[in-house]
Coordinates of C-alpha atoms in Angstrom, one line a residue:
M1 CA 53.8 12.6 143.2
K2 CA 55.3 9.5 141.6
K3 CA 52.0 7.6 142.1
T4 CA 50.1 10.4 140.3
V5 CA 52.6 10.2 137.3
K6 CA 52.1 6.4 137.1
V7 CA 48.3 6.8 137.1
V8 CA 48.4 9.4 134.4
I9 CA 50.7 7.3 132.3
G10 CA 48.5 4.2 132.8
V11 CA 45.3 6.2 131.9
A12 CA 47.0 7.6 128.8
A13 CA 48.2 4.1 127.7
A14 CA 44.7 2.7 128.2
A15 CA 43.2 5.5 126.2
V16 CA 45.6 4.9 123.3
V17 CA 44.6 1.2 123.3
V18 CA 40.9 2.0 123.3
I19 CA 41.3 4.6 120.5
A20 CA 43.3 2.2 118.4
G21 CA 40.6 -0.4 118.9
V22 CA 37.8 2.0 117.8
V23 CA 39.8 3.1 114.7
I24 CA 40.5 -0.5 113.7
A25 CA 36.8 -1.4 114.2
Q26 CA 35.8 1.6 112.1
V27 CA 38.2 0.6 109.3
I28 CA 36.9 -2.9 109.3
S29 CA 33.4 -1.6 109.1
I30 CA 34.3 0.7 106.2
R31 CA 36.1 -2.1 104.5
K32 CA 33.0 -4.3 104.6
S33 CA 30.7 -1.5 103.4
A34 CA 33.0 -0.3 100.6
D35 CA 33.4 -3.6 98.8
S36 CA 36.9 -4.1 100.2
A37 CA 38.1 -0.7 99.1
I38 CA 40.4 -0.4 102.2
T39 CA 42.7 -3.0 103.6
I40 CA 44.9 -2.9 106.7
I41 CA 48.4 -3.8 105.7
G42 CA 50.4 -2.9 108.8
G43 CA 50.0 -2.5 112.5
A44 CA 52.3 -5.2 113.9
D45 CA 54.1 -2.9 116.3
G46 CA 51.1 -0.9 117.7
P47 CA 48.4 1.5 116.8
T48 CA 50.9 4.2 115.5
S49 CA 51.9 1.8 112.7
V50 CA 48.5 1.0 111.2
F51 CA 48.5 1.8 107.6
L52 CA 45.6 1.8 105.2
A53 CA 46.0 1.0 101.5
G54 CA 43.7 0.2 98.7
K55 CA 41.7 1.6 95.8
I56 CA 39.5 4.6 96.4
P57 CA 36.0 3.8 95.2
G58 CA 35.6 5.2 91.7
G59 CA 39.4 5.9 91.5
K60 CA 41.9 4.5 89.1
K61 CA 43.6 1.3 90.0
E62 CA 47.4 1.7 90.4
V63 CA 48.6 -1.9 90.7
A64 CA 48.7 -4.3 87.8
D65 CA 46.8 -7.5 88.1
Y66 CA 49.4 -10.1 87.3
T67 CA 51.2 -12.6 89.3
S68 CA 55.0 -12.8 89.6
I69 CA 56.8 -16.1 90.3
T70 CA 60.5 -17.1 90.1
M71 CA 62.0 -18.7 87.0
K72 CA 62.7 -21.8 89.2
E73 CA 59.0 -22.1 90.0
A74 CA 58.1 -21.6 86.4
K75 CA 60.5 -24.4 85.3
V76 CA 58.7 -26.8 87.6
L77 CA 55.3 -25.8 86.1
F78 CA 56.6 -26.2 82.6
E79 CA 57.4 -29.8 83.3
V80 CA 53.7 -30.6 83.3
P81 CA 51.9 -30.3 80.0
G82 CA 49.2 -27.7 80.0
E83 CA 47.2 -25.1 78.2
Y84 CA 49.5 -22.1 78.5
V85 CA 51.7 -19.8 76.4
I86 CA 55.3 -19.0 77.2
L87 CA 55.9 -15.4 75.9
D88 CA 59.4 -14.1 75.4
V89 CA 59.3 -10.3 75.2
R90 CA 62.9 -9.8 74.2
T91 CA 63.9 -8.6 70.7
A92 CA 63.8 -11.1 67.8
E93 CA 67.6 -11.1 67.8
E94 CA 67.7 -12.1 71.5
Y95 CA 65.0 -14.7 70.9
G96 CA 67.0 -16.2 68.0
E97 CA 70.0 -16.6 70.2
G98 CA 68.1 -19.0 72.5
H99 CA 64.8 -19.1 74.2
I100 CA 62.8 -21.4 76.6
P101 CA 61.5 -24.4 74.6
G102 CA 58.1 -23.7 73.1
A103 CA 58.1 -20.0 73.8
I104 CA 56.7 -17.5 71.3
N105 CA 58.2 -14.1 70.7
V106 CA 56.5 -10.7 70.8
A107 CA 58.9 -8.0 71.7
N108 CA 57.9 -5.7 74.6
E109 CA 58.4 -2.7 72.2
E110 CA 55.8 -4.2 69.9
I111 CA 53.1 -4.3 72.6
M112 CA 51.9 -0.7 72.3
D113 CA 48.5 0.4 70.9
A114 CA 46.7 -2.9 70.3
K115 CA 46.7 -6.4 71.8
P116 CA 49.1 -8.8 70.1
T117 CA 47.5 -10.9 67.4
E118 CA 49.7 -13.8 68.5
L119 CA 47.6 -13.8 71.8
P120 CA 44.0 -13.9 70.7
D121 CA 42.5 -15.4 74.0
N122 CA 42.3 -12.8 76.8
D123 CA 41.8 -15.7 79.4
Q124 CA 44.8 -17.8 78.2
L125 CA 47.4 -18.5 80.9
I126 CA 50.5 -16.6 79.7
Y127 CA 53.9 -16.8 81.3
V128 CA 56.0 -13.7 80.4
Y129 CA 59.8 -13.4 80.5
C130 CA 62.6 -11.3 79.1
R131 CA 66.3 -11.2 79.8
S132 CA 66.4 -9.8 83.3
G133 CA 62.8 -9.2 84.4
R134 CA 62.4 -5.5 83.7
R135 CA 60.7 -5.8 80.2
S136 CA 58.6 -8.8 81.4
K137 CA 57.1 -6.6 84.1
E138 CA 56.4 -3.8 81.6
A139 CA 54.8 -6.3 79.1
A140 CA 52.8 -8.0 81.8
S141 CA 51.3 -4.6 82.8
K142 CA 50.5 -3.8 79.2
L143 CA 48.8 -7.1 78.7
V144 CA 46.7 -6.6 81.7
A145 CA 45.7 -3.1 80.4
F146 CA 44.6 -4.8 77.2
G147 CA 42.3 -7.1 79.2
Y148 CA 44.3 -10.2 79.6
T149 CA 43.2 -11.9 82.8
N150 CA 45.8 -14.7 83.4
I151 CA 49.3 -13.2 83.2
V152 CA 52.2 -14.6 85.2
E153 CA 55.5 -12.7 85.0
I154 CA 58.5 -15.1 85.5
G155 CA 61.5 -12.8 85.4
G156 CA 64.5 -13.2 83.2
I157 CA 66.0 -15.9 81.1
I158 CA 69.3 -15.2 82.9
D159 CA 67.8 -17.2 85.8
W160 CA 66.8 -20.1 83.5
D161 CA 68.9 -23.2 84.0
G162 CA 67.2 -25.5 81.6
E163 CA 67.8 -26.2 77.9
L164 CA 67.4 -23.5 75.3
E165 CA 65.8 -23.8 71.9
K166 CA 67.3 -21.9 68.9

């Protein structure tokens, strides 16, 4: 009887592996045929943990298309002259108390129904920050919704250890 149980368990385990392989092969096939609409983002601990995520063809996109980096990484990038805008989305009062050198100010609350006139080029590289990182994420999402294509959210000035301009 023990040998029978071992055989049944072995056959069941083999079946699970085969089924998982077939499912993954089908997902990869669907992904190729649906213009990358589905992506496998899990599965490290076996077939029961394979998760699918992505945009349903014809559906609304839920994730903003902007990049987030740390303030420390941004500081290194700012040491090299370049064609970019540093956007402070805090209030004018907060901006006046001190901001990253060269930053322009458009408060997050002002980015509402139309794209900011201070940012005429939708393809311009724009680094966005606020005090802690919450408003910069909101502003980055809004800018993407207005069609900006090169937004980098860098968090909050509370993490800035460089000089401030007043």
